[in-house]
PDB file of C-alpha atoms and ligand atoms in Angstrom:
ATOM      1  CA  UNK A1020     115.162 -57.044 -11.102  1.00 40.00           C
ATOM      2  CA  UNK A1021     111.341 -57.670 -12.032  1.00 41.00           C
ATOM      3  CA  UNK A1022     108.998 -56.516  -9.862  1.00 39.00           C
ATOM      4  CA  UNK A1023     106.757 -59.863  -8.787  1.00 39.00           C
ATOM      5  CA  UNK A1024     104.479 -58.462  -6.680  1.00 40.00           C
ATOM      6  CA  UNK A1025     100.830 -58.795  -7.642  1.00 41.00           C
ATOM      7  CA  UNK A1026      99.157 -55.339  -8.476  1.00 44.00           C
ATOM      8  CA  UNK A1027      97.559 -55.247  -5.164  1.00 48.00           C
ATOM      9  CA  UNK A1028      95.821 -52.566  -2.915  1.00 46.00           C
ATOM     10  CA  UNK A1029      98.663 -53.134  -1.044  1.00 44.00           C
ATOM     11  CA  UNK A1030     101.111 -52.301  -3.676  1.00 46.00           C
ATOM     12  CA  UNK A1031      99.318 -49.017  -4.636  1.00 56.00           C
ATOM     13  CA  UNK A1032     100.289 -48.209  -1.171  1.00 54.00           C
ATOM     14  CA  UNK A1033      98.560 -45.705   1.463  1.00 60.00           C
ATOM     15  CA  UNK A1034      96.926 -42.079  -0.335  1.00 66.00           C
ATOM     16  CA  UNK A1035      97.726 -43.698  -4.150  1.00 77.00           C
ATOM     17  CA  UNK A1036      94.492 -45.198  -4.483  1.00 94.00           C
ATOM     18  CA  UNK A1037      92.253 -44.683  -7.794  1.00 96.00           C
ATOM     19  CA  UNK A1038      88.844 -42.599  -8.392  1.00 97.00           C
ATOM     20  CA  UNK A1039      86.696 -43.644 -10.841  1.00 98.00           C
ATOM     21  CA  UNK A1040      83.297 -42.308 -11.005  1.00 98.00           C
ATOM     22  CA  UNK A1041      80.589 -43.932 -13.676  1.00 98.00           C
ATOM     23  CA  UNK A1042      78.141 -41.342 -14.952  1.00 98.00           C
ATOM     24  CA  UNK A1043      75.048 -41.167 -17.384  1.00 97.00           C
ATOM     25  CA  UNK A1044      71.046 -40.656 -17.883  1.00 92.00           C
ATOM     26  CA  UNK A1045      68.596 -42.470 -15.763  1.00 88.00           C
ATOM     27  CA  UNK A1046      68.499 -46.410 -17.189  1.00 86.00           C
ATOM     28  CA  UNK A1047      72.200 -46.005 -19.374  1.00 86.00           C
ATOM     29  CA  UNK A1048      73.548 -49.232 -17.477  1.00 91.00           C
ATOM     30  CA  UNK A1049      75.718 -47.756 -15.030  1.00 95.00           C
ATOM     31  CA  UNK A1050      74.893 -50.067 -12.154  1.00 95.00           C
ATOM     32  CA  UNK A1051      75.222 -52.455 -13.692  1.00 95.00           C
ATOM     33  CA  UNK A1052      79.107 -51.897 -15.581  1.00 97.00           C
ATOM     34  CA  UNK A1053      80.088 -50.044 -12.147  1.00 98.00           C
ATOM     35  CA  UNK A1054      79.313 -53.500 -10.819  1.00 97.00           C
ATOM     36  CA  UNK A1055      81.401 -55.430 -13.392  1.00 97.00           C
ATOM     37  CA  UNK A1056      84.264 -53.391 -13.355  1.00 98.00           C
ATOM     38  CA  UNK A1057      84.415 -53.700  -9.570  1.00 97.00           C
ATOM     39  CA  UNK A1058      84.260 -57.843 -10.160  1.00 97.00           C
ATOM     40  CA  UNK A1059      86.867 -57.576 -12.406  1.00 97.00           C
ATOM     41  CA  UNK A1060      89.388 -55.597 -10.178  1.00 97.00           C
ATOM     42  CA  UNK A1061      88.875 -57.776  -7.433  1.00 96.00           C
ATOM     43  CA  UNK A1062      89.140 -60.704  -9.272  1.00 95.00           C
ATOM     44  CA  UNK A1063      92.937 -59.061 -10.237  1.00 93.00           C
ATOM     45  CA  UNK A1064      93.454 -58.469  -6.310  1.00 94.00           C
ATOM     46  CA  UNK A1065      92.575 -54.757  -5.908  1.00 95.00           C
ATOM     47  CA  UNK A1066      90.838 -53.573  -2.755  1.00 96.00           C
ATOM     48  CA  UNK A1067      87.797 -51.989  -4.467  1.00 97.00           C
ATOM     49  CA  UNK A1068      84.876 -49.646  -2.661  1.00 98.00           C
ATOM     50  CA  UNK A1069      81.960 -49.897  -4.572  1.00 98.00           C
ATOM     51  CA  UNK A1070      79.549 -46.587  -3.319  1.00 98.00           C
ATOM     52  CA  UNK A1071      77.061 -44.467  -4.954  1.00 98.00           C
ATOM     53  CA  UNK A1072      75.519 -40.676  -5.184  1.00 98.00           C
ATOM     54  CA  UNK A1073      72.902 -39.642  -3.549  1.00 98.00           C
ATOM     55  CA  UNK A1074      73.082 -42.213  -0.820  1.00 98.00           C
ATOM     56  CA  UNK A1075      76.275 -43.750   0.024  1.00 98.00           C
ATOM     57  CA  UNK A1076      76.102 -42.561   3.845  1.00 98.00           C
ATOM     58  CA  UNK A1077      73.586 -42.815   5.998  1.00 98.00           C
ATOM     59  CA  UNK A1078      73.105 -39.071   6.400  1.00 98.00           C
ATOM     60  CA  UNK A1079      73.459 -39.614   2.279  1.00 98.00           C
ATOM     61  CA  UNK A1080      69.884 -42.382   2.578  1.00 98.00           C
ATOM     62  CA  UNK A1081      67.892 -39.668   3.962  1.00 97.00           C
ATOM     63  CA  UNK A1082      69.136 -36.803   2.128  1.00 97.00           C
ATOM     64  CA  UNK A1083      68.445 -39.215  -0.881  1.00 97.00           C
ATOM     65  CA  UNK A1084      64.818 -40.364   0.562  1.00 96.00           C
ATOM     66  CA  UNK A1085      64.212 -36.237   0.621  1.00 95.00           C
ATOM     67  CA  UNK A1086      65.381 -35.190  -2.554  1.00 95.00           C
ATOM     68  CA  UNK A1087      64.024 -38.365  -4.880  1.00 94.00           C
ATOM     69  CA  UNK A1088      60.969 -39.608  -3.540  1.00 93.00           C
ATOM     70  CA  UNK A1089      58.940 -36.708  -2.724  1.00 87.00           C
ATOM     71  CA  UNK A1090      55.718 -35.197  -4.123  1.00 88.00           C
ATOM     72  CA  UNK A1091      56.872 -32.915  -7.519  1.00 87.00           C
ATOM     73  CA  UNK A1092      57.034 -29.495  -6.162  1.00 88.00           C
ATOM     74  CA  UNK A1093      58.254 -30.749  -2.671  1.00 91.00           C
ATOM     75  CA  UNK A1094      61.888 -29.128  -2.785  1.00 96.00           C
ATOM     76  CA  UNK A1095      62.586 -26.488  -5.083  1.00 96.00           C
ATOM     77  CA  UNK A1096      65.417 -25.907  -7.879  1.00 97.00           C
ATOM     78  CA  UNK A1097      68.001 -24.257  -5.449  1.00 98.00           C
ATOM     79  CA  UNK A1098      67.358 -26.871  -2.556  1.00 97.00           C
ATOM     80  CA  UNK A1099      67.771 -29.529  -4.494  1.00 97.00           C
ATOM     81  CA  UNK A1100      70.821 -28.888  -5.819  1.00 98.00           C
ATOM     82  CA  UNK A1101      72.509 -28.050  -1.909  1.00 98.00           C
ATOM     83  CA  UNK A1102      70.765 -31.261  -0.927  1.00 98.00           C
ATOM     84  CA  UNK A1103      72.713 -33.643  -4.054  1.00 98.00           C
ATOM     85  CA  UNK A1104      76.135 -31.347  -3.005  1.00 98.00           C
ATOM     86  CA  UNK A1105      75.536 -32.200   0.946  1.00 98.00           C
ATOM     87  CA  UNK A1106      75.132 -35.833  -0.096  1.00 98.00           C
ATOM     88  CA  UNK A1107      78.597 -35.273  -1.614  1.00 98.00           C
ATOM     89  CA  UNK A1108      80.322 -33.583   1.136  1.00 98.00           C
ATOM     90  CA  UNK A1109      79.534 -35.988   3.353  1.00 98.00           C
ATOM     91  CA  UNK A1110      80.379 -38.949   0.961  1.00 98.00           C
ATOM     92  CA  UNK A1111      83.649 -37.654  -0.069  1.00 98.00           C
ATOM     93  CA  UNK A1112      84.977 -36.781   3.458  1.00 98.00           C
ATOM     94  CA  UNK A1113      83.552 -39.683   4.919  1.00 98.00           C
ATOM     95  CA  UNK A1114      83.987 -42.644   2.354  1.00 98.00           C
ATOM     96  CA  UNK A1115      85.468 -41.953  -0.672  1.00 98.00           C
ATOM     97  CA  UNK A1116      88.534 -39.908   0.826  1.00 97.00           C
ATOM     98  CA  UNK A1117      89.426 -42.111   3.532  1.00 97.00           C
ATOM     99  CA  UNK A1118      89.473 -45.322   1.372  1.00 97.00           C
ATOM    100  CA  UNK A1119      91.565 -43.283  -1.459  1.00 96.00           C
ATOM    101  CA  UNK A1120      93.816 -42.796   1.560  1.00 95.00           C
ATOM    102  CA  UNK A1121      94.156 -46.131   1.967  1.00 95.00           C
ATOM    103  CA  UNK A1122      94.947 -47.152  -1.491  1.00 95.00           C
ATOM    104  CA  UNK A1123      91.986 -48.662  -2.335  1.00 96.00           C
ATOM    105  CA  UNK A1124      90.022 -48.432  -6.012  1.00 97.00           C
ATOM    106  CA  UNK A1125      86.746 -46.295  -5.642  1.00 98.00           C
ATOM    107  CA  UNK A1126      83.664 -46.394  -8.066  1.00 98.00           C
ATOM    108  CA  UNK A1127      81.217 -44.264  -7.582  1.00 98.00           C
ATOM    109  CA  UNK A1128      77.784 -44.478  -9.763  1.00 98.00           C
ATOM    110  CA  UNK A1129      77.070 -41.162  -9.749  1.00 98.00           C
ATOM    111  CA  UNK A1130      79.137 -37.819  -8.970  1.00 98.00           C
ATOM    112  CA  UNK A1131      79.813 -34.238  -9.782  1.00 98.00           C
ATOM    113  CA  UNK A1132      78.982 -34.328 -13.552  1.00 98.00           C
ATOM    114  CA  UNK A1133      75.415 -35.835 -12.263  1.00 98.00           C
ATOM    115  CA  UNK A1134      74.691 -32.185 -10.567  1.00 98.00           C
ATOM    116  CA  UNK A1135      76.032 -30.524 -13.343  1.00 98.00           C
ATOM    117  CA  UNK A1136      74.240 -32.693 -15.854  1.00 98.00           C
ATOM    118  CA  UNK A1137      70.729 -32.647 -13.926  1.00 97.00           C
ATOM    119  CA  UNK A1138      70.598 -29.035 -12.002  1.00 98.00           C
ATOM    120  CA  UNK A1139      73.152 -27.448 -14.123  1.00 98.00           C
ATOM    121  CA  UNK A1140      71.834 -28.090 -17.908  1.00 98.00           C
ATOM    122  CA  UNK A1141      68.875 -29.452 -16.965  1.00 97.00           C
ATOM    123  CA  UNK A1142      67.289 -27.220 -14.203  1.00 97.00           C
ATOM    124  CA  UNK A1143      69.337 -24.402 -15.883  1.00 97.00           C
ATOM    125  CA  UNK A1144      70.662 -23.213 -12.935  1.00 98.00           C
ATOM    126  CA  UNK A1145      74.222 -22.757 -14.230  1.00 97.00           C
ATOM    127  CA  UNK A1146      76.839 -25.268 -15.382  1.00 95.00           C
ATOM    128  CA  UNK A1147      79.496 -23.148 -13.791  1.00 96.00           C
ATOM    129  CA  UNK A1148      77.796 -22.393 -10.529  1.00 98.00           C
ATOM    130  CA  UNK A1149      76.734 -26.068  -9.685  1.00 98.00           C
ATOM    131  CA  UNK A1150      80.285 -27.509 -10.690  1.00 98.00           C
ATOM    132  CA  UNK A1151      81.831 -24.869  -8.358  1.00 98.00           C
ATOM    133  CA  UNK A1152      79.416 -25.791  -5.588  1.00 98.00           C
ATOM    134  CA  UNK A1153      80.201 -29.663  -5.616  1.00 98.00           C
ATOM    135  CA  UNK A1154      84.291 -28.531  -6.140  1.00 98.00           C
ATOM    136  CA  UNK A1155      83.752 -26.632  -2.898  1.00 98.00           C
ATOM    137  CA  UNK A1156      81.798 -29.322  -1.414  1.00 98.00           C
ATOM    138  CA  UNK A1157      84.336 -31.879  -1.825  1.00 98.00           C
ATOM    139  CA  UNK A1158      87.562 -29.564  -1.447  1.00 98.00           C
ATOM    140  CA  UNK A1159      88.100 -30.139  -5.286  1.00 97.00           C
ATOM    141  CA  UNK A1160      88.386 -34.212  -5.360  1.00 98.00           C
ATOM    142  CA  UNK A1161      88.219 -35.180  -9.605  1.00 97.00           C
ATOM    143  CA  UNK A1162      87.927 -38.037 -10.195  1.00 98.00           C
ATOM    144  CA  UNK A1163      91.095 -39.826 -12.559  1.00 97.00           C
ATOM    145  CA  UNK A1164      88.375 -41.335 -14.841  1.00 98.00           C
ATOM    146  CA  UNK A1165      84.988 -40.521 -15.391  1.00 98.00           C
ATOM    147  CA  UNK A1166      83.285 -43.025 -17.632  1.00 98.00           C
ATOM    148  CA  UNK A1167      80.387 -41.674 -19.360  1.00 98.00           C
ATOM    149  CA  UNK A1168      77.556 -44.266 -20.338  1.00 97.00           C
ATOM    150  CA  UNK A1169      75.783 -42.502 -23.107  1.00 97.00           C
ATOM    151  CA  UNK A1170      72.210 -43.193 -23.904  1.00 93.00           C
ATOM    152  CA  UNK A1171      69.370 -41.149 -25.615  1.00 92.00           C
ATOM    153  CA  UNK A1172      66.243 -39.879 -23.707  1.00 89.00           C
ATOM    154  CA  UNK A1173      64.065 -42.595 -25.176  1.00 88.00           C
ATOM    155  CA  UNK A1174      66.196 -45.371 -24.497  1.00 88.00           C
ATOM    156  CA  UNK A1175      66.693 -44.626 -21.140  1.00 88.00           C
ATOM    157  CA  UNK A1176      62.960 -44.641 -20.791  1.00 86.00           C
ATOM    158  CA  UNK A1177      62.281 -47.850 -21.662  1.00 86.00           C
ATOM    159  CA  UNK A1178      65.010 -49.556 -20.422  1.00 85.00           C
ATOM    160  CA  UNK A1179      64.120 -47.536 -16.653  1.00 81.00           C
ATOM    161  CA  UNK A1180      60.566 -49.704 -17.231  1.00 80.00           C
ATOM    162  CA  UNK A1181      57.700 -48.812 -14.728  1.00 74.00           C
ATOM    163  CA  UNK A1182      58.855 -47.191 -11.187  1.00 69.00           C
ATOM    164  CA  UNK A1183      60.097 -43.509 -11.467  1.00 79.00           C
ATOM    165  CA  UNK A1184      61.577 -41.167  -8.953  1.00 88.00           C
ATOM    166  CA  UNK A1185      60.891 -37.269  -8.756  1.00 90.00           C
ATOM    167  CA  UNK A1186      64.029 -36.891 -11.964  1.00 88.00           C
ATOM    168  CA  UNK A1187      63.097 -39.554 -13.756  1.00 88.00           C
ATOM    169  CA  UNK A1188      59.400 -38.518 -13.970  1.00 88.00           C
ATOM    170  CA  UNK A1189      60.685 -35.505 -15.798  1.00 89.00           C
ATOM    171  CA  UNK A1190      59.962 -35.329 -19.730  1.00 89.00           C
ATOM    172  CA  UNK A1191      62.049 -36.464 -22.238  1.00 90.00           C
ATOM    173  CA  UNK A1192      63.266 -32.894 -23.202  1.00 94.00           C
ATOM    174  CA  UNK A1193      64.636 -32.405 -19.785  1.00 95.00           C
ATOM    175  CA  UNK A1194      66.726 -35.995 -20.351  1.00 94.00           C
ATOM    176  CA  UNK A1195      67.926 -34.412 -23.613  1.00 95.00           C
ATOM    177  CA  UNK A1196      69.548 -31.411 -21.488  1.00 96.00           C
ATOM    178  CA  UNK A1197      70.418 -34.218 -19.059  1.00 96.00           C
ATOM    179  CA  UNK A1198      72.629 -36.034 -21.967  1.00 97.00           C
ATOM    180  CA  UNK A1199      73.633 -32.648 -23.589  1.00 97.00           C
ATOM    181  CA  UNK A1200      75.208 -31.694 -19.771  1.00 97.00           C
ATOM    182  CA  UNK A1201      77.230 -35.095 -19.432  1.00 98.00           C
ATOM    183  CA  UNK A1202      78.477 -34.469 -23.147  1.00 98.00           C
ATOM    184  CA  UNK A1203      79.499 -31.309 -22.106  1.00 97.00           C
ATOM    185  CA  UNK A1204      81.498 -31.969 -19.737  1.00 97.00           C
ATOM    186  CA  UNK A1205      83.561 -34.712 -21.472  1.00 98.00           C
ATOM    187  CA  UNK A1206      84.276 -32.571 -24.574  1.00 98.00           C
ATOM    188  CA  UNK A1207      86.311 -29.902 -22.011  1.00 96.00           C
ATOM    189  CA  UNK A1208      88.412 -32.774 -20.440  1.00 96.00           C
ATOM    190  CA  UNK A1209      88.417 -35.442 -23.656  1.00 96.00           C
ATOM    191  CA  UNK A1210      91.671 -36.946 -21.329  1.00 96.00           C
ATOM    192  CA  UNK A1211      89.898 -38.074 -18.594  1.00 97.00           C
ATOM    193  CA  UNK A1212      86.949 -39.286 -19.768  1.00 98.00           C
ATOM    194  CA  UNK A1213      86.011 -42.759 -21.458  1.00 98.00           C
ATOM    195  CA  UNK A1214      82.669 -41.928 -23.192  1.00 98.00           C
ATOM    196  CA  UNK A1215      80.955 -44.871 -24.310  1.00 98.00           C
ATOM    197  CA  UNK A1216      77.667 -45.306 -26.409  1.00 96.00           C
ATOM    198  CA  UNK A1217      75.471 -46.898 -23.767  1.00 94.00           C
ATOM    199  CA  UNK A1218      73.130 -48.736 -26.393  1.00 91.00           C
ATOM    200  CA  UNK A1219      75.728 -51.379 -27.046  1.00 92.00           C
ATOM    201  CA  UNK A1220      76.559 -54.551 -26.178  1.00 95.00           C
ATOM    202  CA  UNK A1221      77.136 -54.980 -22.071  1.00 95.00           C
ATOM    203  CA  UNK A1222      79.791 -57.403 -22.175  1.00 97.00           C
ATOM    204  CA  UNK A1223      81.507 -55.353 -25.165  1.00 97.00           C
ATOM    205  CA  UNK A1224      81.351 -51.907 -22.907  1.00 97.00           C
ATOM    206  CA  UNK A1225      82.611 -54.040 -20.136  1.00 98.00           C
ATOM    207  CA  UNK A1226      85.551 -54.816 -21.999  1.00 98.00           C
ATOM    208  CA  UNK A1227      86.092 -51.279 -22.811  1.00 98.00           C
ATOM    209  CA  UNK A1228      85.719 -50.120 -19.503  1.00 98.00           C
ATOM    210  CA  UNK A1229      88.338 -52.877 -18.787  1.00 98.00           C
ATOM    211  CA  UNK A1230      91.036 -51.461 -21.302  1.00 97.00           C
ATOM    212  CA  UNK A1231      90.968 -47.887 -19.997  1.00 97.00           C
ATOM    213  CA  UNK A1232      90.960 -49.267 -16.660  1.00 97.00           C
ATOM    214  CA  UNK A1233      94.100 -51.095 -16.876  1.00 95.00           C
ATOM    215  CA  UNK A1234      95.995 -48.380 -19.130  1.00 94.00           C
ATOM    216  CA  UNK A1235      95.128 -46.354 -15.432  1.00 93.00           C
ATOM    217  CA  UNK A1236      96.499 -48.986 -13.139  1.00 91.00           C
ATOM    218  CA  UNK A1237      99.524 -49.702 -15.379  1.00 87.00           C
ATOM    219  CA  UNK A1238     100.314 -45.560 -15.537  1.00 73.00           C
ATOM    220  CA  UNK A1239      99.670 -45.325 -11.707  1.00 63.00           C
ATOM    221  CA  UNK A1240     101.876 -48.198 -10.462  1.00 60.00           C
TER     222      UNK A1240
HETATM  223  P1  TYD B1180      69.071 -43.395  -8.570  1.00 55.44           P
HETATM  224  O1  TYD B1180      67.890 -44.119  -8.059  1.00 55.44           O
HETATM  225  O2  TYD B1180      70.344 -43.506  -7.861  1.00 55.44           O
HETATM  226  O3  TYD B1180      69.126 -43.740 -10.047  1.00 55.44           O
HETATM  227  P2  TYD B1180      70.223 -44.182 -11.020  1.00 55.44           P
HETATM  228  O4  TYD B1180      70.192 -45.661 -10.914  1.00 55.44           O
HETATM  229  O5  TYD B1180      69.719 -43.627 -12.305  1.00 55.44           O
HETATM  230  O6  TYD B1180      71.525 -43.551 -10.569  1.00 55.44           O
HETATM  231  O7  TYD B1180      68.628 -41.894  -8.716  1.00 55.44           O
HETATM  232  C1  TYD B1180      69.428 -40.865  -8.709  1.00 55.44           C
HETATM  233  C2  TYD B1180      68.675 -39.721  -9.350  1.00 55.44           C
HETATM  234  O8  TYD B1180      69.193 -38.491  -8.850  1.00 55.44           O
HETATM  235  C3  TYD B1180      68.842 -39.704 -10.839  1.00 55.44           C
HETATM  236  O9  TYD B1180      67.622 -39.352 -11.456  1.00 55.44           O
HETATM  237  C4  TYD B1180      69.825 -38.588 -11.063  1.00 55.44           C
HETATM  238  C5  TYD B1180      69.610 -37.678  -9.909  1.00 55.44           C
HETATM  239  N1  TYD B1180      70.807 -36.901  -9.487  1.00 55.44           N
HETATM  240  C6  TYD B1180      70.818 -35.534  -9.669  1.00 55.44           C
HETATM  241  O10 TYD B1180      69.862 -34.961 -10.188  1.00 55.44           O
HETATM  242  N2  TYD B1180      71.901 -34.819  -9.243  1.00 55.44           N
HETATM  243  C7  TYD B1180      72.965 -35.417  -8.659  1.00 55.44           C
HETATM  244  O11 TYD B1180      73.943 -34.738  -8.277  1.00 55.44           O
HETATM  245  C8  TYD B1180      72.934 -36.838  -8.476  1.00 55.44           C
HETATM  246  C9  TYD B1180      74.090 -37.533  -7.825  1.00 55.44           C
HETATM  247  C10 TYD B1180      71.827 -37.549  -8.904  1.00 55.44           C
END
């Protein structure tokens, strides 16, 4: 007999929901494909929970306000990375874990590979280290796809335009580690990554994103 049943949240069923975390420099268009993938899923009846790191709690808005939008100099290396893995903690336990519990589609703009990316490469304060600290921090929750919007330094400054938080003020060299990080990571787990040049078309990466997306849904049903 053929299964008629509409690929619904519903049919995913309680704990069998999907992670899917969108990653990449400041200004490589996350927001805004995190956004249209979301669209899209709903449109196809999927319960979808759209969040974002640092920030998707309220205990996540001020630890964001603190880390982001202070004077430079006002938390140092080591601080800021605990503050980005608190955000996490709490997000993950909180959000992400409980609507993955209930079968629902999660994207995330922004996650683990952001620490490692930014404080890992970056800061230099350890690719290992800082991906252990967010593993502990979120009892070890990967994410099933981790699409990876890649853009060079100079792009991303122009298309971020005028207003700059405490990272984004940083030179272009430290957006080069920034890149070099998120690269990183893909090339050790090719399989669950979808790494996508982020200077191209929106609606063609859209489509893209779309593909892998499905290929996902269709495994996990
Ligand atoms: P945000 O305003 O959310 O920008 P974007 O739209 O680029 O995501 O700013 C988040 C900033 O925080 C961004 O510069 C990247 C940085 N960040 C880290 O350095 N480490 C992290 O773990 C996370 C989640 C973000």
């Amino acid at each position: 007999m053929i299964d008629q049943t509409p690929p619904t949240a519903a049919r995913r069923g309680p704990g069998r929901g999907l992670f899917i975390a969108v990653e990449g420099g400041d200004g490589a268009g996350k927001s805004t494909q995190a956004r249209r993938l979301g669209d899209w899923l709903e449109g196809q009846g999927y319960a979808v929970l759209h969040t974002r790191e640092p920030g998707g709690t309220e205990l996540g808005r001020t630890l964001r306000e603190l880390v982001l939008h202070g004077e430079d100099g006002s938390v140092s290396e080591r601080a800021e990375a605990l503050i980005f893995a608190a955000d996490r903690a709490h997000h993950v336990a909180t959000v992400v874990r409980p609507a993955l519990e209930r079968g629902e589609v999660v994207i995330t703009d922004r996650y683990l590979d952001s620490s490692v990316a930014y404080q890992g490469a970056a800061r230099a304060l350890g690719h290992d280290e800082v991906r252990e600290l967010s593993m502990w921090a979120t009892e070890r929750l990967v994410p099933d796809l981790t699409v990876l919007l890649d853009v060079s330094a100079q792009q991303g400054r122009v298309r971020r335009g005028q207003v700059h938080d405490r990272l984004e003020r940083e030179a272009d060299d430290f957006h080069d580690r920034v890149r070099q990080g998120f690269l990183d990571l893909a090339a050790r787990e090719p399989e669950r990554y979808l790494v996508l040049d982020g200077h191209g078309d929106a609606d063609r990466l859209a489509e893209q994103v779309r593909e892998r997306v499905s290929l996902l849904l269709g495994e996990a049903s």
